[in-house]
Amino acid sequence: MTKRTSAPVEGLNKEEARAELARLAGAIAEADRAYYEADAPKITDAEYDRLRARNAAIEARFPALVRADSPSRRVGAAPAGGFGKLRHREPMLSLDNVFSSEDFAEFLSRARRFLGRDPVAPLALVAEPKIDGLSISLTFEHGRFTAGATRGDGIEGEDVTANLKTLPALPQRLAGHAPALIEIRGEVFMSKEDFLALNEAQEKAGGKTFANPRNAAAGSLRQLDPAITASRRLSLFAYAMGACTEKIADAHWDYLERLRAWGFSVNPLSRRLAHDAEAASLQEEMTETRAGLDYDIDGVVYKIDDLALQHRLGFVGRAPRWAVAWKFPAEQAVTQLEDILIQVGRTGALTPVAQLKPVNVGGVLVSRATLHNEDEIARKDIRIGDWVQIQRAGDVIPQILGPVLARRPKGARKFAFPEACPVCGSHAVRETGEAVRRCTGGLTCPAQAVERLRHFASRPAFDIEGLGEKTIAEFYADGLIRGPADIFSLPAHEAAIAKREGWGETSARNLSRAIAARRNIPLARFILALGIRRIGEANAHLLARHYGSYRHFRHAMQEAVDPASEHRRTLESILGIGPAIAEELSAFFAEPRNLTTLDALEREITIEDEAVDRGTASPLSGKTIVFTGTLATMTRAEAKARAEALGAKVTDSVSRTTDLLVTGAEAGSKASKAAELGVATIDEQEWRRLAGL
Ligand code: IVH
């Protein structure tokens, strides 16, 4: 330790203080690394505490000198194996996209229809640039920043509180009056300039470079060492609200004003539009403005300004009915198509994948693109060797728009789409009316079987350590495992596995242990493991939370196979699910082979219940409701959406299973039928009370 350490803080001048803070930041960071990462402390706890205390004392005397990477901005320990989880008090949902003025007009009409508004009555909107970063939720309790999380699956995100504390743009305390609790949502991003500087520095230091500012922002926020985040120059715009214990404003615009007053940056290009008709010209203006901005935006978000209307409109699936992202046209480039390869997916679909000469499209290096299916290749007359126009829209996998015919080389050749699976050789067929050719090998096709098993054992699903793709492929090839249930018989073959090449007694025993440890599995992981199309982590969680137990889930899914069933209707109405996903689930449960697999798994494992949503505690939850007559204060669509959001089922006709009939003006035969069957009947006012309106 140098002499400076003991020099009294009171005696330091500004320059000495600055130097001392730099030294302390380095020394503390080094001690942290040794302690947390290498598990080999270099100094005693008492010495460490002295360093921190001295740092705090100097900062208290010279607040203007507090460094971005100051140890005082870091709290607690870096978690060892990753980030903890934080549950959002209100889900963090996403936005629907539109790409044209027609689609935008359709968004507005839908909202007006839902609200029962005149089709030409103006709707006041707020327009905000759509920042291309990563969304975060910030919890403030009594004005103090207490927790921050990434979006994660929308229900639960990663706890990045310590890292967020290092962001200069994040007020640690809200200025002025603050509610007891509020979740403030916004976007963390990196400016283009900071991104370029970071990549340059990384390159020099031989570190990892990033493909674009968004990846750089995400990579910088998700650092186990907050000191690294602190050194990365992240910015933040706030733009939305989650849970809140009190009413903040009547209009979104006023909410943005409050955010500003609390000390947040709100994007200065945000505008209040008194009339939705102003959106088109604003969109054009923003398209121009975009190029000159020092940060990436990929569209404009339009939000209905009136918060009471937002509340009434609510959500459908995963997106609000009161906001939409009008995206800018996708970025394009031209490059050469070097080859077309065929990929066989989990469901046997043969997908042609273009191998491209690498090209930069809007900041991302693209070397592969999907060609969708064989018709697409024929329709666009795409040939190997062609120069092709490609485009990338946001996160979407790049697409090939078509060949540049003027540049077609002499040797360009047509692609013959295989009629056999390139992996197992089985016949690959196209059902009539289907665009996709599928391998008929089913689980006998190693590509499909191995893909599904890999998914089953993967980290977010069963998380079986030591059972990666390579092992699965080998075990599959040798007949040790064919279906997922066979995984649980592997411990019975431990001795044989130990003798395999590259194994040994220890690794075989470890594998058996890893498998045994997963004989109990939470419902959400189990649902995810099934590998049903469109059922990723987020949807698996939604289903698990809704159904609570495996028994319930399986029963409901088998019933929902019938598209006219109540169970199907309920499934479609789960917030975040919707008809397309319900269809995939039904297709899975309609397949006898899948049910046999489930039976086999049930014999091997215990599937743990999930805590059911709090939403089910509403007085309407589980009730079957019928609406009749004309409601005065809301449209039928709104009433139905509200009832379903509260966990009720809405049906069209009154029967013995109906719990409640809600009557509007001129209720007809349904009211008399209800009276006959003794079904409880309430009027619109009572319905509003029950629905908490
Ligand atoms: S509002 C319920 N406003 O876009 C709607 N989102 O595609 C909450 N985003 O996940 C989002 N700028 O990460 C909103 N001004 C803005 C935004 C914005 C960027 C992101 C956000 C969201 C994604 C949806």
XYZ file of C-alpha atoms and ligand atoms in Angstrom:
717
model
C 0.000 0.000 0.000
C 1.276 3.463 -0.891
C 1.751 6.328 1.508
C -1.280 8.155 0.133
C -3.635 5.666 1.722
C -2.899 7.057 5.133
C -2.808 10.745 4.222
C -5.717 12.382 6.069
C -8.690 13.000 3.797
C -9.109 16.542 5.129
C -5.657 17.454 3.871
C -6.159 16.369 0.253
C -6.470 18.937 -2.481
C -8.653 18.317 -5.529
C -5.935 16.848 -7.715
C -4.717 14.551 -4.977
C -8.290 13.470 -4.299
C -8.883 12.670 -7.969
C -5.734 10.560 -8.142
C -6.555 8.841 -4.899
C -10.089 7.949 -6.047
C -8.679 6.453 -9.237
C -6.216 4.397 -7.222
C -8.897 3.235 -4.806
C -11.276 2.269 -7.619
C -8.541 0.112 -9.102
C -7.495 -1.426 -5.809
C -11.060 -2.253 -4.758
C -11.940 -3.671 -8.164
C -8.857 -5.857 -7.999
C -9.734 -7.028 -4.511
C -13.288 -7.775 -5.696
C -12.043 -9.809 -8.612
C -9.708 -11.810 -6.428
C -12.463 -12.435 -3.911
C -15.493 -13.093 -6.087
C -14.089 -14.471 -9.281
C -10.867 -16.176 -8.342
C -12.077 -17.061 -4.863
C -8.591 -16.079 -3.671
C -8.657 -12.901 -1.563
C -5.467 -10.867 -1.691
C -6.151 -8.590 1.273
C -7.841 -9.065 4.642
C -11.472 -8.096 5.155
C -10.385 -5.272 7.465
C -8.047 -3.831 4.847
C -10.799 -4.079 2.268
C -13.225 -2.240 4.539
C -10.636 0.493 5.116
C -10.244 1.012 1.359
C -14.008 1.359 0.936
C -14.363 3.676 3.915
C -11.598 5.909 2.607
C -13.177 5.983 -0.841
C -16.502 6.995 0.718
C -14.876 9.713 2.821
C -13.102 11.284 -0.159
C -16.278 11.143 -2.240
C -18.212 12.835 0.549
C -15.717 15.709 0.494
C -15.476 15.915 -3.304
C -18.868 14.817 -4.691
C -18.010 16.204 -8.126
C -15.144 13.743 -8.408
C -17.210 10.555 -7.989
C -16.106 8.252 -10.786
C -18.445 6.415 -13.146
C -16.802 3.190 -12.020
C -16.684 4.186 -8.370
C -16.871 1.262 -5.945
C -19.610 3.159 -4.080
C -21.880 2.769 -7.068
C -21.577 -0.950 -6.764
C -23.514 -2.803 -4.131
C -23.144 -6.285 -2.761
C -21.438 -9.157 -4.432
C -21.437 -10.124 -8.046
C -23.542 -13.277 -8.213
C -21.374 -16.302 -8.868
C -23.236 -18.259 -11.480
C -25.341 -15.563 -13.151
C -28.108 -13.196 -12.189
C -30.906 -13.739 -9.739
C -34.468 -13.532 -10.999
C -36.878 -10.716 -10.304
C -40.582 -11.020 -10.911
C -42.225 -8.011 -12.551
C -45.242 -6.839 -10.584
C -46.934 -6.239 -13.891
C -45.906 -8.199 -16.953
C -43.558 -6.504 -19.419
C -45.235 -7.035 -22.717
C -44.180 -6.195 -26.187
C -45.670 -4.280 -29.121
C -47.303 -5.266 -32.374
C -45.529 -3.939 -35.449
C -46.979 -2.264 -38.506
C -45.072 -1.405 -41.655
C -47.534 0.689 -43.664
C -50.094 3.440 -43.283
C -52.832 0.883 -44.097
C -51.767 -1.358 -41.228
C -51.539 1.673 -38.984
C -55.070 2.732 -39.947
C -56.241 -0.792 -39.169
C -54.694 -0.543 -35.702
C -56.671 2.655 -35.064
C -59.926 1.182 -36.396
C -59.569 -1.846 -34.164
C -59.112 0.393 -31.140
C -62.106 2.538 -32.111
C -64.298 -0.513 -32.724
C -63.293 -1.967 -29.376
C -64.195 1.266 -27.626
C -67.378 1.690 -29.649
C -66.144 5.044 -30.988
C -67.137 6.892 -34.086
C -64.800 5.683 -36.902
C -63.746 9.239 -37.722
C -63.563 10.736 -34.238
C -59.969 11.893 -33.590
C -57.817 9.941 -31.155
C -55.063 11.836 -29.367
C -51.732 10.007 -29.529
C -48.221 10.273 -28.209
C -45.452 9.396 -30.658
C -42.055 8.302 -29.365
C -39.029 6.990 -31.231
C -38.691 3.244 -30.827
C -35.282 2.941 -29.242
C -33.283 -0.081 -30.321
C -31.834 -1.159 -27.006
C -32.996 -3.453 -24.263
C -35.988 -2.819 -22.083
C -35.721 -2.712 -18.340
C -38.047 -2.290 -15.416
C -36.986 -0.059 -12.519
C -38.646 -0.314 -9.130
C -38.722 2.751 -6.885
C -39.993 2.451 -3.325
C -40.822 5.735 -1.619
C -38.778 7.413 -4.318
C -35.669 5.314 -3.839
C -34.382 3.034 -6.596
C -34.537 -0.448 -5.105
C -34.460 -2.932 -7.971
C -34.004 -3.190 -11.692
C -34.548 -6.102 -14.036
C -34.303 -7.001 -17.693
C -37.463 -7.968 -19.503
C -36.684 -11.712 -19.439
C -39.785 -13.684 -20.406
C -41.971 -10.691 -19.593
C -43.000 -12.151 -16.249
C -39.588 -12.555 -14.680
C -36.323 -10.890 -15.646
C -32.718 -10.906 -14.520
C -31.834 -8.869 -11.485
C -29.387 -6.277 -12.791
C -29.889 -3.790 -9.944
C -26.206 -3.414 -9.111
C -25.322 -2.769 -12.741
C -28.123 -0.271 -13.246
C -26.905 1.681 -10.228
C -23.827 2.599 -12.235
C -25.856 4.343 -14.967
C -25.512 8.124 -14.672
C -28.903 8.553 -16.420
C -30.715 6.605 -13.732
C -31.824 8.789 -10.805
C -31.172 6.957 -7.565
C -33.914 9.029 -6.012
C -37.006 10.513 -7.638
C -37.104 14.276 -7.209
C -40.235 15.607 -5.484
C -43.266 13.587 -4.425
C -43.070 9.904 -5.368
C -45.550 7.050 -4.924
C -44.939 4.336 -2.325
C -44.069 1.997 -5.164
C -43.716 2.439 -8.888
C -42.253 0.386 -11.710
C -40.801 2.625 -14.399
C -39.989 1.088 -17.745
C -37.517 2.270 -20.294
C -34.780 1.354 -22.700
C -31.075 1.053 -21.983
C -29.027 1.782 -25.069
C -25.598 2.802 -26.266
C -24.933 5.729 -28.582
C -23.345 4.961 -31.933
C -20.281 6.949 -30.940
C -19.824 5.075 -27.668
C -20.390 1.808 -29.490
C -17.634 2.526 -32.008
C -15.276 3.664 -29.259
C -16.022 0.542 -27.229
C -15.387 -1.784 -30.154
C -12.143 -0.014 -30.922
C -10.995 -0.333 -27.325
C -12.084 -3.958 -27.185
C -10.215 -4.734 -30.350
C -7.039 -3.149 -29.039
C -7.317 -5.095 -25.817
C -8.048 -8.310 -27.708
C -11.528 -8.442 -26.171
C -14.931 -9.275 -27.597
C -16.378 -6.816 -30.128
C -20.100 -6.328 -30.664
C -22.159 -6.552 -33.843
C -24.280 -3.462 -33.138
C -25.046 -0.916 -30.415
C -27.943 -2.966 -29.102
C -25.814 -6.055 -28.515
C -23.181 -3.843 -26.963
C -25.761 -2.360 -24.580
C -27.137 -5.773 -23.641
C -23.664 -7.246 -23.216
C -22.578 -4.304 -21.094
C -25.592 -4.367 -18.802
C -25.465 -8.107 -18.307
C -22.007 -8.109 -16.765
C -21.349 -9.981 -13.586
C -18.975 -7.228 -12.536
C -20.819 -3.897 -12.251
C -17.484 -2.088 -12.614
C -17.438 -3.209 -16.234
C -20.971 -1.887 -16.755
C -19.869 1.373 -15.154
C -17.078 1.755 -17.695
C -19.399 1.250 -20.660
C -21.318 4.531 -21.068
C -24.871 3.279 -21.199
C -27.775 5.663 -21.658
C -31.421 5.360 -20.723
C -34.765 6.742 -21.887
C -37.851 6.171 -19.750
C -41.204 5.711 -21.521
C -43.700 3.490 -19.727
C -45.133 2.420 -16.398
C -45.734 -0.931 -14.772
C -47.319 -1.307 -11.355
C -47.926 1.828 -9.302
C -49.583 2.439 -5.957
C -51.163 5.724 -6.961
C -52.523 7.538 -9.946
C -49.807 9.564 -11.613
C -51.565 11.207 -14.535
C -54.626 11.155 -16.789
C -52.647 11.135 -20.006
C -49.477 9.411 -21.118
C -47.991 12.766 -22.085
C -48.435 14.011 -18.540
C -46.804 10.831 -17.286
C -43.781 11.590 -19.479
C -43.693 15.057 -17.918
C -43.644 13.462 -14.472
C -40.791 11.201 -15.536
C -38.848 14.290 -16.573
C -39.620 16.027 -13.298
C -38.442 12.958 -11.384
C -35.101 13.230 -13.129
C -35.381 10.786 -16.019
C -34.408 11.420 -19.615
C -37.451 11.227 -21.813
C -36.728 11.145 -25.510
C -36.770 14.758 -26.732
C -38.306 13.746 -30.070
C -41.499 12.534 -28.339
C -44.590 14.409 -29.561
C -48.172 14.781 -28.501
C -50.528 14.473 -31.487
C -53.966 15.944 -30.923
C -55.260 13.969 -33.894
C -54.161 10.539 -35.108
C -54.162 11.898 -38.679
C -50.892 13.664 -37.832
C -49.099 10.338 -37.503
C -48.334 9.790 -41.187
C -46.385 13.022 -41.631
C -44.605 12.518 -38.341
C -43.584 9.041 -39.469
C -42.069 10.539 -42.590
C -40.280 13.216 -40.624
C -38.804 10.649 -38.240
C -37.581 8.519 -41.134
C -35.529 11.558 -42.166
C -34.429 12.442 -38.629
C -33.275 8.901 -37.970
C -30.057 9.048 -40.005
C -28.778 12.070 -38.082
C -29.357 10.606 -34.621
C -26.519 9.376 -32.500
C -28.507 6.294 -31.404
C -30.408 3.627 -33.281
C -34.152 3.795 -33.606
C -36.106 1.309 -35.675
C -39.518 2.935 -35.815
C -41.979 5.124 -33.959
C -44.208 3.931 -31.137
C -47.711 5.428 -31.165
C -49.618 5.287 -27.900
C -53.182 6.393 -27.248
C -52.679 9.334 -24.938
C -55.710 8.949 -22.661
C -54.747 6.540 -19.856
C -58.376 5.692 -19.076
C -58.779 4.535 -22.677
C -55.520 2.577 -22.415
C -56.889 0.830 -19.366
C -60.132 -0.045 -21.127
C -58.326 -1.291 -24.221
C -56.030 -3.598 -22.264
C -53.982 -6.279 -23.976
C -54.447 -9.014 -26.495
C -51.939 -11.814 -26.521
C -48.670 -10.188 -25.727
C -49.288 -6.663 -26.938
C -51.412 -3.724 -25.863
C -54.435 -2.713 -27.929
C -53.509 0.922 -27.182
C -50.056 1.100 -28.745
C -48.283 -0.013 -31.865
C -44.784 0.221 -33.307
C -44.722 1.614 -36.829
C -41.399 0.306 -38.036
C -39.166 1.911 -40.602
C -38.644 0.037 -43.840
C -36.159 -2.790 -43.429
C -32.521 -2.295 -44.279
C -31.336 -3.921 -47.459
C -28.140 -5.037 -49.144
C -26.973 -7.037 -52.146
C -24.654 -10.023 -51.938
C -23.926 -13.317 -53.628
C -25.716 -16.599 -52.922
C -22.969 -19.184 -52.562
C -25.036 -22.257 -51.791
C -28.314 -23.561 -50.418
C -28.269 -26.043 -47.552
C -31.211 -27.983 -46.120
C -31.875 -27.943 -42.402
C -34.095 -30.511 -40.710
C -35.921 -29.130 -37.698
C -37.499 -30.668 -34.639
C -40.776 -31.102 -36.482
C -39.171 -32.559 -39.599
C -39.590 -29.433 -41.707
C -36.955 -29.177 -44.433
C -35.896 -25.546 -44.560
C -33.639 -24.212 -47.291
C -30.989 -21.929 -45.864
C -29.060 -19.548 -48.074
C -25.309 -19.407 -47.568
C -24.300 -15.868 -48.474
C -21.081 -14.061 -49.060
C -20.972 -12.120 -45.756
C -22.386 -8.618 -46.075
C -23.126 -5.781 -43.670
C -26.837 -4.965 -43.427
C -27.596 -2.030 -41.170
C -24.693 -2.801 -38.871
C -25.082 -6.576 -38.732
C -22.902 -9.018 -40.603
C -25.183 -11.435 -42.454
C -23.974 -14.711 -43.954
C -27.121 -16.836 -43.827
C -30.734 -16.183 -44.662
C -33.859 -18.271 -44.753
C -35.423 -19.150 -48.081
C -38.611 -20.424 -46.378
C -39.554 -23.288 -48.714
C -39.176 -24.676 -52.197
C -41.992 -22.640 -53.786
C -40.362 -19.489 -52.619
C -37.123 -20.404 -54.395
C -38.989 -21.238 -57.584
C -41.311 -18.238 -57.417
C -38.437 -15.821 -57.023
C -36.296 -17.812 -59.462
C -33.343 -17.755 -57.131
C -30.293 -19.608 -58.427
C -27.043 -20.575 -56.787
C -24.400 -18.035 -57.796
C -26.958 -15.216 -58.137
C -26.508 -11.768 -56.687
C -29.455 -11.404 -54.334
C -31.184 -8.528 -52.589
C -31.508 -9.240 -48.888
C -33.235 -7.388 -46.108
C -33.263 -7.414 -42.358
C -36.186 -6.081 -40.367
C -35.315 -5.701 -36.700
C -34.705 -8.999 -35.046
C -36.182 -11.011 -37.862
C -33.886 -13.456 -39.627
C -32.701 -11.879 -42.876
C -34.816 -12.585 -45.909
C -33.947 -12.858 -49.566
C -36.120 -10.564 -51.636
C -34.979 -11.843 -55.013
C -32.151 -12.103 -57.497
C -30.645 -9.081 -59.224
C -31.268 -10.429 -62.726
C -29.049 -7.889 -64.454
C -26.088 -9.348 -62.567
C -26.891 -13.050 -63.027
C -23.609 -14.880 -63.698
C -23.377 -17.380 -66.545
C -22.896 -20.386 -64.335
C -25.873 -19.668 -62.025
C -27.742 -22.935 -61.508
C -31.222 -23.858 -60.384
C -31.573 -25.605 -57.075
C -33.179 -29.029 -57.052
C -35.123 -29.340 -53.801
C -34.508 -32.797 -52.325
C -37.405 -35.208 -52.082
C -35.659 -37.211 -49.418
C -34.533 -36.096 -45.996
C -30.820 -35.243 -46.263
C -30.280 -36.718 -42.800
C -32.197 -40.012 -42.683
C -33.034 -40.532 -46.332
C -36.751 -40.969 -45.571
C -39.187 -39.725 -48.100
C -39.875 -36.009 -47.616
C -43.438 -35.135 -48.524
C -45.589 -32.095 -48.961
C -49.168 -32.463 -47.848
C -51.626 -30.802 -50.204
C -52.072 -27.182 -49.294
C -48.816 -27.162 -47.309
C -45.819 -25.117 -48.326
C -43.393 -27.107 -46.247
C -41.865 -30.425 -47.169
C -41.428 -32.654 -44.162
C -39.292 -35.675 -43.462
C -41.591 -38.652 -42.833
C -39.015 -40.342 -40.637
C -40.608 -38.935 -37.475
C -38.606 -39.907 -34.466
C -36.727 -42.464 -36.532
C -35.089 -39.521 -38.285
C -31.984 -38.846 -36.229
C -32.115 -35.137 -37.037
C -35.603 -34.800 -35.591
C -35.154 -37.185 -32.721
C -31.804 -35.777 -31.676
C -33.055 -32.193 -32.013
C -36.018 -32.971 -29.779
C -33.940 -34.829 -27.214
C -31.397 -32.048 -27.169
C -34.170 -29.564 -26.533
C -35.662 -31.794 -23.837
C -32.382 -31.993 -21.901
C -31.357 -28.388 -22.546
C -30.743 -25.839 -19.825
C -34.143 -24.063 -19.814
C -35.986 -27.412 -19.958
C -34.754 -30.453 -17.997
C -31.279 -28.992 -17.639
C -29.484 -32.321 -17.503
C -25.824 -31.619 -17.065
C -23.560 -33.751 -19.234
C -26.279 -34.587 -21.750
C -25.455 -32.254 -24.589
C -26.031 -32.594 -28.294
C -22.961 -34.722 -28.981
C -23.732 -37.246 -26.253
C -27.371 -37.427 -27.276
C -26.429 -38.026 -30.907
C -24.063 -40.852 -29.885
C -26.490 -42.471 -27.450
C -29.208 -42.192 -30.026
C -27.081 -43.757 -32.747
C -26.291 -46.700 -30.466
C -29.909 -47.165 -29.452
C -29.357 -46.234 -25.801
C -32.056 -43.579 -26.018
C -34.860 -43.232 -28.530
C -37.405 -41.089 -26.757
C -37.225 -38.695 -23.789
C -38.404 -41.269 -21.253
C -35.375 -43.439 -22.105
C -33.145 -40.777 -20.591
C -34.366 -41.896 -17.189
C -33.236 -45.480 -17.835
C -29.684 -44.339 -18.555
C -28.599 -44.747 -14.903
C -29.430 -48.459 -15.279
C -26.761 -48.589 -17.976
C -24.178 -46.708 -15.950
C -21.583 -49.494 -16.124
C -21.888 -49.737 -19.903
C -21.674 -45.960 -20.267
C -18.525 -45.874 -18.097
C -16.840 -48.193 -20.601
C -17.642 -45.987 -23.585
C -14.884 -44.052 -25.219
C -14.301 -40.698 -23.579
C -16.283 -41.730 -20.493
C -15.167 -43.409 -17.285
C -16.717 -44.276 -13.953
C -16.781 -40.727 -12.639
C -18.455 -39.126 -15.637
C -20.966 -41.974 -15.927
C -21.808 -41.615 -12.241
C -22.134 -37.840 -12.612
C -24.531 -38.303 -15.483
C -26.672 -40.710 -13.450
C -26.739 -38.172 -10.640
C -27.653 -35.322 -12.978
C -30.537 -37.379 -14.314
C -31.720 -38.430 -10.858
C -31.689 -34.785 -9.795
C -34.239 -33.999 -12.484
C -36.832 -36.604 -11.636
C -38.731 -33.755 -10.030
C -39.421 -30.990 -12.481
C -41.429 -27.773 -12.290
C -44.432 -27.748 -14.597
C -43.212 -24.836 -16.752
C -39.924 -26.568 -17.530
C -41.771 -29.745 -18.341
C -44.097 -27.980 -20.778
C -41.148 -26.280 -22.431
C -39.307 -29.609 -22.724
C -42.089 -31.083 -24.862
C -40.781 -29.049 -27.782
C -44.180 -27.948 -29.033
C -43.908 -25.324 -31.755
C -44.228 -21.760 -30.502
C -44.003 -22.864 -26.883
C -40.856 -21.193 -25.647
C -40.007 -20.315 -22.068
C -42.431 -17.408 -21.842
C -45.435 -19.354 -23.096
C -44.570 -22.396 -21.015
C -44.647 -20.167 -17.942
C -47.954 -18.632 -18.910
C -49.498 -22.082 -19.316
C -48.018 -23.411 -16.099
C -49.281 -20.437 -14.154
C -52.700 -20.730 -15.651
C -53.223 -24.456 -15.178
C -51.197 -24.901 -12.016
C -50.845 -28.676 -12.125
C -49.804 -31.169 -14.763
C -53.043 -33.116 -14.306
C -55.085 -30.005 -15.050
C -52.886 -29.013 -17.933
C -53.006 -32.381 -19.650
C -56.735 -32.749 -19.189
C -57.421 -29.249 -20.516
C -55.110 -29.721 -23.506
C -56.714 -32.989 -24.530
C -60.148 -31.386 -24.272
C -58.943 -28.324 -26.192
C -58.151 -30.518 -29.204
C -61.814 -29.936 -30.082
C -61.821 -26.421 -31.576
C -65.408 -25.848 -30.417
C -64.717 -26.776 -26.814
C -64.821 -24.504 -23.808
C -61.279 -25.580 -22.982
C -60.065 -24.305 -26.345
C -61.767 -21.011 -25.727
C -60.198 -20.671 -22.310
C -56.794 -21.553 -23.721
C -57.079 -18.880 -26.405
C -58.057 -16.282 -23.865
C -55.012 -16.700 -21.613
C -53.126 -13.416 -21.721
C -50.232 -14.011 -24.090
C -51.493 -17.211 -25.727
C -54.070 -16.561 -28.475
C -55.489 -18.755 -31.274
C -52.298 -19.564 -33.200
C -50.507 -20.949 -30.155
C -53.660 -22.773 -29.028
C -53.688 -24.468 -32.426
C -50.112 -25.733 -31.976
C -50.914 -27.129 -28.545
C -53.983 -28.873 -29.900
C -52.017 -30.360 -32.764
C -49.538 -31.788 -30.275
C -52.184 -33.295 -28.015
C -54.144 -34.695 -30.960
C -51.206 -36.935 -31.834
C -51.476 -40.360 -30.128
C -47.703 -40.844 -30.304
C -47.209 -37.776 -28.164
C -49.680 -39.024 -25.578
C -47.758 -42.310 -25.380
C -44.582 -40.320 -24.766
C -46.326 -38.394 -21.989
C -47.537 -41.647 -20.395
C -44.007 -42.998 -20.463
C -42.618 -39.819 -18.901
C -45.272 -39.802 -16.191
C -43.994 -43.190 -15.041
C -40.471 -41.809 -14.626
C -40.841 -38.354 -13.150
C -42.802 -36.115 -10.790
C -44.087 -32.874 -12.231
C -44.347 -30.165 -9.617
C -47.303 -27.796 -9.390
C -46.899 -24.143 -10.169
C -48.387 -21.339 -8.079
C -51.514 -20.253 -9.937
C -51.913 -16.641 -11.032
C -53.123 -14.094 -8.524
C -55.580 -12.988 -11.191
C -57.680 -16.045 -10.449
C -58.647 -14.520 -7.129
C -61.165 -12.209 -8.832
C -64.864 -12.776 -8.067
C -65.392 -13.661 -11.724
C -62.600 -16.179 -12.008
C -63.746 -19.571 -13.218
C -67.276 -18.295 -13.855
C -69.120 -18.807 -17.111
C -70.745 -15.574 -18.243
C -73.191 -14.685 -20.990
C -73.824 -11.122 -22.182
C -77.118 -10.185 -23.757
C -78.705 -6.972 -25.001
C -76.896 -3.723 -25.713
C -74.443 -2.472 -23.109
C -74.410 1.292 -22.720
C -70.850 1.890 -21.494
C -68.762 -0.546 -23.500
C -68.773 -2.723 -26.567
C -69.386 -6.459 -26.357
C -65.734 -7.043 -27.327
C -64.555 -4.913 -24.432
C -66.882 -6.627 -21.965
C -65.714 -10.041 -23.132
C -62.045 -9.088 -22.960
C -62.527 -7.708 -19.459
C -64.359 -10.821 -18.256
C -61.677 -13.067 -19.703
C -58.898 -10.990 -18.212
C -60.551 -11.629 -14.845
C -60.493 -15.356 -15.436
C -64.099 -15.836 -16.589
C -65.302 -17.723 -19.641
C -67.703 -15.962 -21.952
C -70.163 -18.061 -23.928
C -72.969 -17.179 -26.319
C -75.906 -19.118 -24.994
C -77.467 -19.653 -21.598
C -77.382 -23.199 -20.254
C -77.250 -25.012 -16.938
C -73.505 -24.405 -16.785
C -73.911 -20.612 -17.051
C -73.069 -18.851 -13.790
C -74.054 -15.322 -14.669
C -76.116 -13.485 -17.258
C -75.332 -9.807 -17.785
C -78.249 -7.965 -19.356
C -78.033 -4.739 -21.315
C -80.901 -2.852 -22.931
C -83.458 -4.916 -24.819
C -82.375 -8.263 -23.465
C -84.536 -10.912 -25.108
C -85.014 -14.649 -24.858
C -81.754 -15.231 -22.979
C -83.122 -13.408 -19.950
C -86.234 -15.566 -19.821
C -84.179 -18.728 -20.339
C -81.924 -17.682 -17.448
C -84.929 -17.080 -15.224
C -86.249 -20.518 -16.150
C -82.962 -22.230 -15.287
C -82.391 -20.141 -12.160
C -79.205 -18.550 -13.540
C -78.171 -15.397 -11.661
C -78.851 -12.278 -13.700
C -77.271 -8.846 -13.204
C -77.498 -5.523 -15.002
C -74.723 -3.500 -16.534
C -74.079 -1.427 -13.437
C -73.648 -4.491 -11.248
C -71.404 -6.029 -13.882
C -69.172 -2.957 -13.845
C -68.903 -3.216 -10.088
C -67.970 -6.912 -10.205
C -65.454 -6.229 -12.950
C -63.862 -3.468 -10.884
C -64.729 -0.791 -13.434
S -43.720 0.940 -24.881
C -46.650 -2.391 -23.389
N -42.150 2.736 -25.908
O -39.939 -1.943 -28.015
C -45.749 -1.619 -24.271
N -41.461 0.464 -26.057
O -41.322 -4.048 -29.482
C -44.488 -1.238 -23.600
N -39.285 0.135 -27.102
O -40.214 -4.221 -25.381
C -43.463 -0.740 -24.522
N -38.863 2.252 -27.486
O -38.165 -2.645 -25.447
C -42.334 1.429 -25.686
N -40.832 4.447 -26.742
C -41.020 3.163 -26.513
C -40.073 2.193 -26.899
C -40.336 0.842 -26.652
C -38.412 1.017 -27.602
C -39.089 -1.319 -27.094
C -39.345 -2.001 -25.782
C -40.408 -3.031 -26.069
C -40.239 -3.208 -27.533
C -41.510 -3.738 -28.161
